[in-house]
mmCIF file with all atom_site columns, C-alpha atoms in Angstrom:
data_model
loop_
_atom_site.group_PDB
_atom_site.id
_atom_site.type_symbol
_atom_site.label_atom_id
_atom_site.label_alt_id
_atom_site.label_comp_id
_atom_site.label_asym_id
_atom_site.label_entity_id
_atom_site.label_seq_id
_atom_site.pdbx_PDB_ins_code
_atom_site.Cartn_x
_atom_site.Cartn_y
_atom_site.Cartn_z
_atom_site.occupancy
_atom_site.B_iso_or_equiv
_atom_site.pdbx_formal_charge
_atom_site.auth_seq_id
_atom_site.auth_comp_id
_atom_site.auth_asym_id
_atom_site.auth_atom_id
_atom_site.pdbx_PDB_model_num
ATOM 1   C CA . MET M 1 1   ? 1.346   -21.373 20.409 1.00 39.00 ? 1   MET M CA 1
ATOM 2   C CA . PRO M 1 2   ? 2.750   -18.886 17.858 1.00 64.00 ? 2   PRO M CA 1
ATOM 3   C CA . GLY M 1 3   ? 6.505   -18.631 17.378 1.00 76.00 ? 3   GLY M CA 1
ATOM 4   C CA . ASP M 1 4   ? 8.753   -15.798 18.471 1.00 93.00 ? 4   ASP M CA 1
ATOM 5   C CA . VAL M 1 5   ? 8.691   -12.398 16.826 1.00 93.00 ? 5   VAL M CA 1
ATOM 6   C CA . TYR M 1 6   ? 11.907  -11.515 15.012 1.00 95.00 ? 6   TYR M CA 1
ATOM 7   C CA . ILE M 1 7   ? 12.993  -8.028  13.995 1.00 97.00 ? 7   ILE M CA 1
ATOM 8   C CA . GLN M 1 8   ? 15.079  -8.014  10.838 1.00 96.00 ? 8   GLN M CA 1
ATOM 9   C CA . MET M 1 9   ? 16.291  -5.588  8.218  1.00 96.00 ? 9   MET M CA 1
ATOM 10  C CA . PHE M 1 10  ? 13.727  -4.769  5.543  1.00 95.00 ? 10  PHE M CA 1
ATOM 11  C CA . ASP M 1 11  ? 14.380  -6.397  2.182  1.00 94.00 ? 11  ASP M CA 1
ATOM 12  C CA . PRO M 1 12  ? 12.087  -5.008  -0.547 1.00 92.00 ? 12  PRO M CA 1
ATOM 13  C CA . ASP M 1 13  ? 12.327  -8.177  -2.618 1.00 93.00 ? 13  ASP M CA 1
ATOM 14  C CA . ARG M 1 14  ? 11.175  -10.320 0.306  1.00 95.00 ? 14  ARG M CA 1
ATOM 15  C CA . HIS M 1 15  ? 8.918   -7.994  2.298  1.00 96.00 ? 15  HIS M CA 1
ATOM 16  C CA . LEU M 1 16  ? 7.365   -5.261  0.128  1.00 95.00 ? 16  LEU M CA 1
ATOM 17  C CA . SER M 1 17  ? 4.409   -7.294  -1.117 1.00 95.00 ? 17  SER M CA 1
ATOM 18  C CA . ALA M 1 18  ? 3.437   -8.418  2.403  1.00 97.00 ? 18  ALA M CA 1
ATOM 19  C CA . LEU M 1 19  ? 3.713   -4.860  3.729  1.00 96.00 ? 19  LEU M CA 1
ATOM 20  C CA . VAL M 1 20  ? 1.441   -3.565  0.972  1.00 94.00 ? 20  VAL M CA 1
ATOM 21  C CA . SER M 1 21  ? -1.091  -6.262  1.917  1.00 94.00 ? 21  SER M CA 1
ATOM 22  C CA . ILE M 1 22  ? -0.982  -5.069  5.538  1.00 95.00 ? 22  ILE M CA 1
ATOM 23  C CA . LEU M 1 23  ? -1.458  -1.464  4.419  1.00 93.00 ? 23  LEU M CA 1
ATOM 24  C CA . LEU M 1 24  ? -4.467  -2.478  2.307  1.00 92.00 ? 24  LEU M CA 1
ATOM 25  C CA . GLU M 1 25  ? -5.949  -4.123  5.435  1.00 92.00 ? 25  GLU M CA 1
ATOM 26  C CA . LEU M 1 26  ? -5.267  -0.982  7.460  1.00 91.00 ? 26  LEU M CA 1
ATOM 27  C CA . GLN M 1 27  ? -7.061  1.145   4.873  1.00 88.00 ? 27  GLN M CA 1
ATOM 28  C CA . SER M 1 28  ? -10.347 -0.498  5.858  1.00 83.00 ? 28  SER M CA 1
ATOM 29  C CA . SER M 1 29  ? -9.875  0.097   9.603  1.00 78.00 ? 29  SER M CA 1
ATOM 30  C CA . ASP M 1 30  ? -11.483 2.796   11.767 1.00 70.00 ? 30  ASP M CA 1
ATOM 31  C CA . GLU M 1 31  ? -8.262  4.828   11.517 1.00 71.00 ? 31  GLU M CA 1
ATOM 32  C CA . PRO M 1 32  ? -7.008  4.226   7.958  1.00 75.00 ? 32  PRO M CA 1
ATOM 33  C CA . TYR M 1 33  ? -3.229  4.148   7.619  1.00 82.00 ? 33  TYR M CA 1
ATOM 34  C CA . PRO M 1 34  ? -1.617  5.760   5.869  1.00 82.00 ? 34  PRO M CA 1
ATOM 35  C CA . LEU M 1 35  ? -3.847  8.783   5.684  1.00 73.00 ? 35  LEU M CA 1
ATOM 36  C CA . LEU M 1 36  ? -3.507  9.502   1.986  1.00 72.00 ? 36  LEU M CA 1
ATOM 37  C CA . PRO M 1 37  ? -3.847  12.981  0.464  1.00 69.00 ? 37  PRO M CA 1
ATOM 38  C CA . ALA M 1 38  ? -7.342  13.905  -0.698 1.00 70.00 ? 38  ALA M CA 1
ATOM 39  C CA . GLY M 1 39  ? -8.137  12.230  -3.992 1.00 76.00 ? 39  GLY M CA 1
ATOM 40  C CA . GLU M 1 40  ? -5.380  9.604   -3.719 1.00 78.00 ? 40  GLU M CA 1
ATOM 41  C CA . VAL M 1 41  ? -6.697  6.049   -3.744 1.00 81.00 ? 41  VAL M CA 1
ATOM 42  C CA . ALA M 1 42  ? -5.005  3.180   -1.923 1.00 86.00 ? 42  ALA M CA 1
ATOM 43  C CA . THR M 1 43  ? -3.839  0.721   -4.560 1.00 88.00 ? 43  THR M CA 1
ATOM 44  C CA . VAL M 1 44  ? -0.920  -1.683  -4.621 1.00 91.00 ? 44  VAL M CA 1
ATOM 45  C CA . ASP M 1 45  ? 1.041   0.810   -6.745 1.00 89.00 ? 45  ASP M CA 1
ATOM 46  C CA . SER M 1 46  ? 0.200   3.877   -4.618 1.00 87.00 ? 46  SER M CA 1
ATOM 47  C CA . LEU M 1 47  ? 1.063   2.068   -1.374 1.00 91.00 ? 47  LEU M CA 1
ATOM 48  C CA . GLU M 1 48  ? 4.344   0.738   -2.789 1.00 89.00 ? 48  GLU M CA 1
ATOM 49  C CA . ALA M 1 49  ? 5.186   4.300   -3.822 1.00 87.00 ? 49  ALA M CA 1
ATOM 50  C CA . TRP M 1 50  ? 4.191   5.627   -0.371 1.00 85.00 ? 50  TRP M CA 1
ATOM 51  C CA . LEU M 1 51  ? 6.422   3.064   1.358  1.00 86.00 ? 51  LEU M CA 1
ATOM 52  C CA . GLN M 1 52  ? 9.389   4.086   -0.760 1.00 83.00 ? 52  GLN M CA 1
ATOM 53  C CA . ARG M 1 53  ? 8.689   7.845   -0.777 1.00 81.00 ? 53  ARG M CA 1
ATOM 54  C CA . THR M 1 54  ? 10.963  8.750   2.155  1.00 77.00 ? 54  THR M CA 1
ATOM 55  C CA . ALA M 1 55  ? 14.592  7.676   2.000  1.00 79.00 ? 55  ALA M CA 1
ATOM 56  C CA . ALA M 1 56  ? 15.405  5.357   4.882  1.00 82.00 ? 56  ALA M CA 1
ATOM 57  C CA . GLU M 1 57  ? 18.426  5.535   7.111  1.00 90.00 ? 57  GLU M CA 1
ATOM 58  C CA . VAL M 1 58  ? 17.378  2.083   8.193  1.00 93.00 ? 58  VAL M CA 1
ATOM 59  C CA . ASP M 1 59  ? 14.143  0.104   8.274  1.00 95.00 ? 59  ASP M CA 1
ATOM 60  C CA . TRP M 1 60  ? 13.002  -3.133  9.837  1.00 97.00 ? 60  TRP M CA 1
ATOM 61  C CA . VAL M 1 61  ? 10.195  -5.652  9.637  1.00 97.00 ? 61  VAL M CA 1
ATOM 62  C CA . ALA M 1 62  ? 8.794   -7.861  12.361 1.00 97.00 ? 62  ALA M CA 1
ATOM 63  C CA . THR M 1 63  ? 8.182   -11.470 11.378 1.00 97.00 ? 63  THR M CA 1
ATOM 64  C CA . ARG M 1 64  ? 6.874   -14.610 13.002 1.00 95.00 ? 64  ARG M CA 1
ATOM 65  C CA . ASP M 1 65  ? 7.180   -18.030 11.397 1.00 93.00 ? 65  ASP M CA 1
ATOM 66  C CA . GLY M 1 66  ? 8.183   -16.327 8.133  1.00 92.00 ? 66  GLY M CA 1
ATOM 67  C CA . ARG M 1 67  ? 5.085   -14.060 8.075  1.00 95.00 ? 67  ARG M CA 1
ATOM 68  C CA . VAL M 1 68  ? 5.558   -10.268 7.990  1.00 97.00 ? 68  VAL M CA 1
ATOM 69  C CA . LEU M 1 69  ? 3.733   -8.600  10.895 1.00 98.00 ? 69  LEU M CA 1
ATOM 70  C CA . GLY M 1 70  ? 4.832   -4.965  10.827 1.00 97.00 ? 70  GLY M CA 1
ATOM 71  C CA . TYR M 1 71  ? 7.326   -2.326  9.789  1.00 97.00 ? 71  TYR M CA 1
ATOM 72  C CA . VAL M 1 72  ? 9.215   0.748   11.013 1.00 96.00 ? 72  VAL M CA 1
ATOM 73  C CA . ARG M 1 73  ? 11.565  3.211   9.333  1.00 94.00 ? 73  ARG M CA 1
ATOM 74  C CA . VAL M 1 74  ? 14.129  5.665   10.748 1.00 95.00 ? 74  VAL M CA 1
ATOM 75  C CA . THR M 1 75  ? 15.097  8.725   8.710  1.00 93.00 ? 75  THR M CA 1
ATOM 76  C CA . ASP M 1 76  ? 16.662  12.094  9.188  1.00 94.00 ? 76  ASP M CA 1
ATOM 77  C CA . PRO M 1 77  ? 13.943  14.467  10.392 1.00 94.00 ? 77  PRO M CA 1
ATOM 78  C CA . GLN M 1 78  ? 11.774  15.459  7.457  1.00 90.00 ? 78  GLN M CA 1
ATOM 79  C CA . ASP M 1 79  ? 11.730  19.101  6.352  1.00 90.00 ? 79  ASP M CA 1
ATOM 80  C CA . TYR M 1 80  ? 8.289   19.712  7.865  1.00 88.00 ? 80  TYR M CA 1
ATOM 81  C CA . LEU M 1 81  ? 9.587   18.742  11.332 1.00 90.00 ? 81  LEU M CA 1
ATOM 82  C CA . VAL M 1 82  ? 12.743  20.816  11.021 1.00 92.00 ? 82  VAL M CA 1
ATOM 83  C CA . THR M 1 83  ? 10.690  23.792  9.816  1.00 90.00 ? 83  THR M CA 1
ATOM 84  C CA . HIS M 1 84  ? 7.984   23.533  12.481 1.00 90.00 ? 84  HIS M CA 1
ATOM 85  C CA . GLY M 1 85  ? 10.324  22.672  15.336 1.00 88.00 ? 85  GLY M CA 1
ATOM 86  C CA . SER M 1 86  ? 10.766  26.336  16.165 1.00 87.00 ? 86  SER M CA 1
ATOM 87  C CA . ASP M 1 87  ? 6.962   26.734  16.270 1.00 87.00 ? 87  ASP M CA 1
ATOM 88  C CA . ILE M 1 88  ? 6.931   24.386  19.264 1.00 88.00 ? 88  ILE M CA 1
ATOM 89  C CA . GLY M 1 89  ? 10.104  25.699  20.886 1.00 87.00 ? 89  GLY M CA 1
ATOM 90  C CA . MET M 1 90  ? 12.276  22.798  19.791 1.00 89.00 ? 90  MET M CA 1
ATOM 91  C CA . ASN M 1 91  ? 15.374  22.923  17.610 1.00 91.00 ? 91  ASN M CA 1
ATOM 92  C CA . ILE M 1 92  ? 14.768  19.780  15.547 1.00 93.00 ? 92  ILE M CA 1
ATOM 93  C CA . ASN M 1 93  ? 17.806  19.139  13.392 1.00 92.00 ? 93  ASN M CA 1
ATOM 94  C CA . ARG M 1 94  ? 19.496  16.311  11.562 1.00 91.00 ? 94  ARG M CA 1
ATOM 95  C CA . ARG M 1 95  ? 22.520  16.220  13.871 1.00 93.00 ? 95  ARG M CA 1
ATOM 96  C CA . ASP M 1 96  ? 20.632  15.728  17.154 1.00 94.00 ? 96  ASP M CA 1
ATOM 97  C CA . HIS M 1 97  ? 17.443  13.937  16.045 1.00 95.00 ? 97  HIS M CA 1
ATOM 98  C CA . ALA M 1 98  ? 16.211  11.064  13.912 1.00 95.00 ? 98  ALA M CA 1
ATOM 99  C CA . GLU M 1 99  ? 12.583  10.569  12.931 1.00 94.00 ? 99  GLU M CA 1
ATOM 100 C CA . VAL M 1 100 ? 10.583  7.399   13.455 1.00 94.00 ? 100 VAL M CA 1
ATOM 101 C CA . VAL M 1 101 ? 8.258   7.113   10.470 1.00 91.00 ? 101 VAL M CA 1
ATOM 102 C CA . LYS M 1 102 ? 5.883   4.594   8.978  1.00 90.00 ? 102 LYS M CA 1
ATOM 103 C CA . LEU M 1 103 ? 5.429   2.386   12.026 1.00 94.00 ? 103 LEU M CA 1
ATOM 104 C CA . PHE M 1 104 ? 2.552   -0.008  11.380 1.00 95.00 ? 104 PHE M CA 1
ATOM 105 C CA . VAL M 1 105 ? 1.450   -3.489  12.371 1.00 95.00 ? 105 VAL M CA 1
ATOM 106 C CA . ALA M 1 106 ? -1.023  -5.947  10.847 1.00 96.00 ? 106 ALA M CA 1
ATOM 107 C CA . PRO M 1 107 ? -4.455  -5.491  12.481 1.00 93.00 ? 107 PRO M CA 1
ATOM 108 C CA . ARG M 1 108 ? -4.476  -9.093  13.757 1.00 93.00 ? 108 ARG M CA 1
ATOM 109 C CA . GLU M 1 109 ? -1.283  -8.287  15.721 1.00 94.00 ? 109 GLU M CA 1
ATOM 110 C CA . HIS M 1 110 ? -2.499  -5.109  17.431 1.00 90.00 ? 110 HIS M CA 1
ATOM 111 C CA . GLY M 1 111 ? -1.957  -5.394  21.165 1.00 89.00 ? 111 GLY M CA 1
ATOM 112 C CA . ALA M 1 112 ? 0.486   -8.309  20.838 1.00 92.00 ? 112 ALA M CA 1
ATOM 113 C CA . GLY M 1 113 ? 3.677   -6.272  21.438 1.00 92.00 ? 113 GLY M CA 1
ATOM 114 C CA . VAL M 1 114 ? 4.815   -6.198  17.794 1.00 96.00 ? 114 VAL M CA 1
ATOM 115 C CA . GLY M 1 115 ? 4.621   -2.402  17.486 1.00 94.00 ? 115 GLY M CA 1
ATOM 116 C CA . ARG M 1 116 ? 6.418   -2.026  20.794 1.00 94.00 ? 116 ARG M CA 1
ATOM 117 C CA . ARG M 1 117 ? 9.262   -4.287  19.581 1.00 95.00 ? 117 ARG M CA 1
ATOM 118 C CA . LEU M 1 118 ? 9.588   -2.342  16.321 1.00 96.00 ? 118 LEU M CA 1
ATOM 119 C CA . LEU M 1 119 ? 9.596   0.998   18.158 1.00 94.00 ? 119 LEU M CA 1
ATOM 120 C CA . GLU M 1 120 ? 12.129  -0.319  20.678 1.00 93.00 ? 120 GLU M CA 1
ATOM 121 C CA . THR M 1 121 ? 14.443  -1.303  17.814 1.00 95.00 ? 121 THR M CA 1
ATOM 122 C CA . ALA M 1 122 ? 14.128  2.142   16.216 1.00 95.00 ? 122 ALA M CA 1
ATOM 123 C CA . VAL M 1 123 ? 14.626  4.075   19.474 1.00 94.00 ? 123 VAL M CA 1
ATOM 124 C CA . ARG M 1 124 ? 17.664  2.020   20.469 1.00 93.00 ? 124 ARG M CA 1
ATOM 125 C CA . HIS M 1 125 ? 19.212  2.578   17.033 1.00 95.00 ? 125 HIS M CA 1
ATOM 126 C CA . ILE M 1 126 ? 18.614  6.328   17.278 1.00 95.00 ? 126 ILE M CA 1
ATOM 127 C CA . GLU M 1 127 ? 19.921  6.655   20.824 1.00 93.00 ? 127 GLU M CA 1
ATOM 128 C CA . ALA M 1 128 ? 22.990  4.515   20.044 1.00 95.00 ? 128 ALA M CA 1
ATOM 129 C CA . SER M 1 129 ? 23.903  7.149   17.445 1.00 94.00 ? 129 SER M CA 1
ATOM 130 C CA . GLY M 1 130 ? 23.689  9.906   20.084 1.00 95.00 ? 130 GLY M CA 1
ATOM 131 C CA . ARG M 1 131 ? 20.425  11.369  18.795 1.00 95.00 ? 131 ARG M CA 1
ATOM 132 C CA . ARG M 1 132 ? 16.902  11.696  20.165 1.00 94.00 ? 132 ARG M CA 1
ATOM 133 C CA . PRO M 1 133 ? 13.887  10.123  18.506 1.00 95.00 ? 133 PRO M CA 1
ATOM 134 C CA . VAL M 1 134 ? 11.212  12.440  17.208 1.00 95.00 ? 134 VAL M CA 1
ATOM 135 C CA . LEU M 1 135 ? 7.997   11.721  15.374 1.00 94.00 ? 135 LEU M CA 1
ATOM 136 C CA . ALA M 1 136 ? 4.891   13.502  14.164 1.00 92.00 ? 136 ALA M CA 1
ATOM 137 C CA . VAL M 1 137 ? 1.477   11.873  14.482 1.00 91.00 ? 137 VAL M CA 1
ATOM 138 C CA . LEU M 1 138 ? -1.640  13.211  12.813 1.00 89.00 ? 138 LEU M CA 1
ATOM 139 C CA . ASP M 1 139 ? -4.486  14.146  15.136 1.00 86.00 ? 139 ASP M CA 1
ATOM 140 C CA . ALA M 1 140 ? -6.716  11.756  13.182 1.00 82.00 ? 140 ALA M CA 1
ATOM 141 C CA . SER M 1 141 ? -4.535  8.867   14.425 1.00 86.00 ? 141 SER M CA 1
ATOM 142 C CA . GLN M 1 142 ? -5.812  8.699   17.994 1.00 87.00 ? 142 GLN M CA 1
ATOM 143 C CA . GLY M 1 143 ? -4.899  5.013   18.319 1.00 87.00 ? 143 GLY M CA 1
ATOM 144 C CA . ALA M 1 144 ? -1.278  5.784   17.445 1.00 90.00 ? 144 ALA M CA 1
ATOM 145 C CA . LEU M 1 145 ? -1.198  8.702   19.887 1.00 91.00 ? 145 LEU M CA 1
ATOM 146 C CA . GLY M 1 146 ? -2.468  6.387   22.634 1.00 90.00 ? 146 GLY M CA 1
ATOM 147 C CA . PHE M 1 147 ? 0.171   3.776   21.794 1.00 92.00 ? 147 PHE M CA 1
ATOM 148 C CA . TYR M 1 148 ? 3.049   6.274   21.865 1.00 92.00 ? 148 TYR M CA 1
ATOM 149 C CA . SER M 1 149 ? 1.812   7.741   25.136 1.00 89.00 ? 149 SER M CA 1
ATOM 150 C CA . ALA M 1 150 ? 1.512   4.261   26.670 1.00 89.00 ? 150 ALA M CA 1
ATOM 151 C CA . VAL M 1 151 ? 5.157   3.494   25.876 1.00 88.00 ? 151 VAL M CA 1
ATOM 152 C CA . GLY M 1 152 ? 6.319   6.767   27.400 1.00 87.00 ? 152 GLY M CA 1
ATOM 153 C CA . LEU M 1 153 ? 6.871   9.113   24.499 1.00 91.00 ? 153 LEU M CA 1
ATOM 154 C CA . ALA M 1 154 ? 5.802   12.629  25.387 1.00 90.00 ? 154 ALA M CA 1
ATOM 155 C CA . GLU M 1 155 ? 4.143   15.248  23.237 1.00 91.00 ? 155 GLU M CA 1
ATOM 156 C CA . VAL M 1 156 ? 6.278   18.369  23.038 1.00 91.00 ? 156 VAL M CA 1
ATOM 157 C CA . GLY M 1 157 ? 3.962   20.415  20.835 1.00 91.00 ? 157 GLY M CA 1
ATOM 158 C CA . SER M 1 158 ? 1.824   20.436  17.733 1.00 91.00 ? 158 SER M CA 1
ATOM 159 C CA . PHE M 1 159 ? 1.517   22.283  14.439 1.00 90.00 ? 159 PHE M CA 1
ATOM 160 C CA . ASP M 1 160 ? -0.890  22.485  11.535 1.00 89.00 ? 160 ASP M CA 1
ATOM 161 C CA . GLY M 1 161 ? 0.338   20.590  8.491  1.00 82.00 ? 161 GLY M CA 1
ATOM 162 C CA . GLU M 1 162 ? -0.951  19.656  5.047  1.00 78.00 ? 162 GLU M CA 1
ATOM 163 C CA . GLN M 1 163 ? -3.082  16.791  6.411  1.00 79.00 ? 163 GLN M CA 1
ATOM 164 C CA . GLY M 1 164 ? -4.178  18.430  9.653  1.00 82.00 ? 164 GLY M CA 1
ATOM 165 C CA . LEU M 1 165 ? -2.831  18.846  13.155 1.00 90.00 ? 165 LEU M CA 1
ATOM 166 C CA . ASN M 1 166 ? 0.495   17.076  13.785 1.00 89.00 ? 166 ASN M CA 1
ATOM 167 C CA . HIS M 1 167 ? 1.466   16.106  17.331 1.00 93.00 ? 167 HIS M CA 1
ATOM 168 C CA . VAL M 1 168 ? 5.241   16.027  17.850 1.00 94.00 ? 168 VAL M CA 1
ATOM 169 C CA . LEU M 1 169 ? 6.515   13.400  20.281 1.00 93.00 ? 169 LEU M CA 1
ATOM 170 C CA . THR M 1 170 ? 9.944   12.549  21.622 1.00 92.00 ? 170 THR M CA 1
ATOM 171 C CA . SER M 1 171 ? 11.754  11.042  24.569 1.00 85.00 ? 171 SER M CA 1
ATOM 172 C CA . ALA M 1 172 ? 14.570  12.220  26.768 1.00 59.00 ? 172 ALA M CA 1
ATOM 173 C CA . GLY M 1 173 ? 16.182  8.789   26.579 1.00 52.00 ? 173 GLY M CA 1
ATOM 174 C CA . THR M 1 174 ? 15.333  5.141   27.067 1.00 45.00 ? 174 THR M CA 1
ATOM 175 C CA . SER M 1 175 ? 14.924  5.718   30.790 1.00 39.00 ? 175 SER M CA 1
ATOM 176 C CA . ASN M 1 176 ? 11.735  7.605   29.915 1.00 44.00 ? 176 ASN M CA 1
ATOM 177 C CA . VAL M 1 177 ? 10.447  5.118   27.350 1.00 46.00 ? 177 VAL M CA 1
ATOM 178 C CA . ARG M 1 178 ? 8.737   1.988   28.683 1.00 46.00 ? 178 ARG M CA 1
ATOM 179 C CA . LEU M 1 179 ? 9.461   -0.190  25.695 1.00 43.00 ? 179 LEU M CA 1
ATOM 180 C CA . GLU M 1 180 ? 10.108  -3.561  27.263 1.00 42.00 ? 180 GLU M CA 1
ATOM 181 C CA . GLU M 1 181 ? 6.956   -3.892  29.355 1.00 38.00 ? 181 GLU M CA 1
ATOM 182 C CA . ASN M 1 182 ? 4.220   -6.305  28.330 1.00 35.00 ? 182 ASN M CA 1
ATOM 183 C CA . GLN M 1 183 ? 5.844   -7.603  25.197 1.00 34.00 ? 183 GLN M CA 1
#
Protein backbone atom coordinates (compact mmCIF):
# COMPACT_ATOMS: atom_id res chain seq x y z
CA MET A 1 0.00 0.00 0.00
CA PRO A 2 1.45 3.41 -0.95
CA GLY A 3 2.25 5.93 1.78
CA ASP A 4 0.37 9.11 2.56
CA VAL A 5 0.44 12.13 0.28
CA TYR A 6 2.11 15.17 1.82
CA ILE A 7 1.73 18.75 0.64
CA GLN A 8 4.83 20.83 1.25
CA MET A 9 6.34 24.10 0.15
CA PHE A 10 8.10 23.96 -3.22
CA ASP A 11 11.88 24.00 -3.02
CA PRO A 12 13.48 24.47 -6.47
CA ASP A 13 16.69 22.74 -5.41
CA ARG A 14 14.79 19.64 -4.30
CA HIS A 15 11.75 19.56 -6.59
CA LEU A 16 12.39 21.34 -9.91
CA SER A 17 13.98 18.40 -11.70
CA ALA A 18 11.15 16.02 -10.74
CA LEU A 19 8.52 18.55 -11.83
CA VAL A 20 10.19 18.97 -15.21
CA SER A 21 10.13 15.17 -15.61
CA ILE A 22 6.39 15.17 -14.89
CA LEU A 23 5.85 17.96 -17.42
CA LEU A 24 7.79 16.00 -20.05
CA GLU A 25 5.47 13.03 -19.38
CA LEU A 26 2.43 15.28 -19.69
CA GLN A 27 3.66 16.57 -23.05
CA SER A 28 3.04 13.13 -24.55
CA SER A 29 -0.53 12.85 -23.20
CA ASP A 30 -3.79 13.40 -25.09
CA GLU A 31 -4.01 16.90 -23.59
CA PRO A 32 -0.39 18.13 -23.48
CA TYR A 33 0.42 20.36 -20.52
CA PRO A 34 1.53 23.01 -20.61
CA LEU A 35 0.17 24.08 -23.95
CA LEU A 36 3.25 25.83 -25.27
CA PRO A 37 3.15 28.71 -27.77
CA ALA A 38 3.38 27.70 -31.42
CA GLY A 39 6.94 26.84 -32.34
CA GLU A 40 8.12 26.36 -28.74
CA VAL A 41 9.45 22.87 -28.06
CA ALA A 42 9.20 21.17 -24.68
CA THR A 43 12.75 20.67 -23.42
CA VAL A 44 14.16 20.55 -19.92
CA ASP A 45 15.29 24.17 -20.28
CA SER A 46 12.00 25.46 -21.75
CA LEU A 47 9.93 23.70 -19.08
CA GLU A 48 12.16 24.97 -16.26
CA ALA A 49 11.73 28.47 -17.69
CA TRP A 50 7.94 27.98 -17.98
CA LEU A 51 7.72 26.84 -14.34
CA GLN A 52 9.58 29.93 -13.17
CA ARG A 53 7.95 32.41 -15.59
CA THR A 54 5.22 33.63 -13.22
CA ALA A 55 6.26 34.96 -9.83
CA ALA A 56 4.72 32.88 -7.07
CA GLU A 57 3.01 34.17 -3.98
CA VAL A 58 3.33 30.62 -2.76
CA ASP A 59 3.67 27.20 -4.36
CA TRP A 60 3.46 23.63 -3.16
CA VAL A 61 4.33 20.12 -4.24
CA ALA A 62 2.61 16.87 -3.36
CA THR A 63 4.91 14.02 -2.41
CA ARG A 64 4.58 10.41 -1.38
CA ASP A 65 7.48 8.40 0.01
CA GLY A 66 9.84 11.17 -1.12
CA ARG A 67 8.57 11.12 -4.74
CA VAL A 68 7.14 14.33 -6.25
CA LEU A 69 3.60 13.76 -7.56
CA GLY A 70 2.30 17.20 -8.49
CA TYR A 71 2.46 20.96 -8.13
CA VAL A 72 0.32 24.08 -7.71
CA ARG A 73 1.11 27.79 -7.60
CA VAL A 74 -0.86 30.79 -6.27
CA THR A 75 -0.17 34.25 -7.68
CA ASP A 76 -1.79 37.61 -7.92
CA PRO A 77 -4.20 37.52 -10.86
CA GLN A 78 -2.23 37.81 -14.08
CA ASP A 79 -2.75 40.88 -16.28
CA TYR A 80 -4.79 38.93 -18.83
CA LEU A 81 -7.36 38.01 -16.15
CA VAL A 82 -7.54 41.52 -14.74
CA THR A 83 -7.94 42.93 -18.25
CA HIS A 84 -10.58 40.44 -19.40
CA GLY A 85 -12.50 40.37 -16.14
CA SER A 86 -14.71 43.21 -17.31
CA ASP A 87 -15.44 41.27 -20.52
CA ILE A 88 -17.18 38.64 -18.39
CA GLY A 89 -18.79 41.06 -15.94
CA MET A 90 -16.33 40.39 -13.14
CA ASN A 91 -14.03 42.89 -11.44
CA ILE A 92 -10.94 40.68 -11.08
CA ASN A 93 -8.35 42.54 -9.05
CA ARG A 94 -5.32 41.85 -6.92
CA ARG A 95 -6.99 42.92 -3.67
CA ASP A 96 -9.98 40.55 -3.84
CA HIS A 97 -8.64 37.62 -5.89
CA ALA A 98 -5.68 35.28 -6.19
CA GLU A 99 -5.05 33.05 -9.19
CA VAL A 100 -4.46 29.32 -9.06
CA VAL A 101 -1.94 28.55 -11.79
CA LYS A 102 0.15 25.64 -12.96
CA LEU A 103 -1.75 22.86 -11.22
CA PHE A 104 -0.53 19.52 -12.57
CA VAL A 105 -0.13 15.95 -11.41
CA ALA A 106 1.95 13.03 -12.70
CA PRO A 107 -0.14 10.94 -15.13
CA ARG A 108 0.20 7.82 -12.95
CA GLU A 109 -1.51 9.77 -10.12
CA HIS A 110 -4.51 11.03 -12.08
CA GLY A 111 -7.70 10.12 -10.25
CA ALA A 112 -5.89 9.40 -6.97
CA GLY A 113 -6.88 12.66 -5.20
CA VAL A 114 -3.48 14.36 -5.55
CA GLY A 115 -4.79 17.24 -7.68
CA ARG A 116 -7.71 17.68 -5.30
CA ARG A 117 -5.32 17.93 -2.32
CA LEU A 118 -3.15 20.50 -4.11
CA LEU A 119 -6.18 22.56 -5.12
CA GLU A 120 -7.59 22.35 -1.59
CA THR A 121 -4.32 23.72 -0.22
CA ALA A 122 -4.34 26.60 -2.70
CA VAL A 123 -8.01 27.50 -2.15
CA ARG A 124 -7.68 27.42 1.63
CA HIS A 125 -4.62 29.68 1.44
CA ILE A 126 -6.46 32.14 -0.80
CA GLU A 127 -9.63 32.19 1.29
CA ALA A 128 -7.66 32.55 4.54
CA SER A 129 -6.29 35.80 3.11
CA GLY A 130 -9.84 37.08 2.47
CA ARG A 131 -9.69 36.65 -1.31
CA ARG A 132 -11.50 34.48 -3.84
CA PRO A 133 -9.73 31.96 -6.04
CA VAL A 134 -9.85 32.53 -9.77
CA LEU A 135 -8.30 30.61 -12.62
CA ALA A 136 -8.33 30.49 -16.39
CA VAL A 137 -8.38 27.17 -18.23
CA LEU A 138 -7.81 26.83 -21.95
CA ASP A 139 -10.65 25.26 -23.91
CA ALA A 140 -8.18 22.66 -25.19
CA SER A 141 -7.83 21.38 -21.60
CA GLN A 142 -11.14 19.54 -21.34
CA GLY A 143 -9.80 17.16 -18.69
CA ALA A 144 -8.88 20.09 -16.45
CA LEU A 145 -12.27 21.72 -17.00
CA GLY A 146 -13.95 18.46 -15.96
CA PHE A 147 -11.79 18.22 -12.84
CA TYR A 148 -12.52 21.79 -11.73
CA SER A 149 -16.24 21.31 -12.34
CA ALA A 150 -16.22 18.05 -10.36
CA VAL A 151 -14.73 19.80 -7.32
CA GLY A 152 -17.31 22.58 -7.48
CA LEU A 153 -15.60 25.48 -9.17
CA ALA A 154 -17.98 27.32 -11.46
CA GLU A 155 -17.33 28.94 -14.80
CA VAL A 156 -18.18 32.63 -14.69
CA GLY A 157 -17.33 33.44 -18.29
CA SER A 158 -14.80 33.05 -21.06
CA PHE A 159 -12.63 35.18 -23.33
CA ASP A 160 -10.40 34.72 -26.34
CA GLY A 161 -6.72 34.81 -25.44
CA GLU A 162 -3.38 34.27 -27.18
CA GLN A 163 -3.70 30.47 -27.02
CA GLY A 164 -7.44 30.21 -27.62
CA LEU A 165 -10.60 30.36 -25.56
CA ASN A 166 -10.02 30.77 -21.81
CA HIS A 167 -12.70 29.63 -19.36
CA VAL A 168 -12.66 31.63 -16.11
CA LEU A 169 -13.61 29.70 -12.98
CA THR A 170 -14.04 30.68 -9.36
CA SER A 171 -15.85 29.79 -6.17
CA ALA A 172 -17.96 31.73 -3.75
CA GLY A 173 -16.18 30.09 -0.83
CA THR A 174 -15.21 26.67 0.45
CA SER A 175 -18.86 25.87 1.09
CA ASN A 176 -19.25 25.69 -2.70
CA VAL A 177 -16.07 23.73 -3.37
CA ARG A 178 -16.19 19.97 -2.76
CA LEU A 179 -12.51 19.53 -2.11
CA GLU A 180 -12.45 16.90 0.59
CA GLU A 181 -14.59 14.25 -1.07
CA ASN A 182 -13.01 11.08 -2.43
CA GLN A 183 -9.45 11.88 -1.54
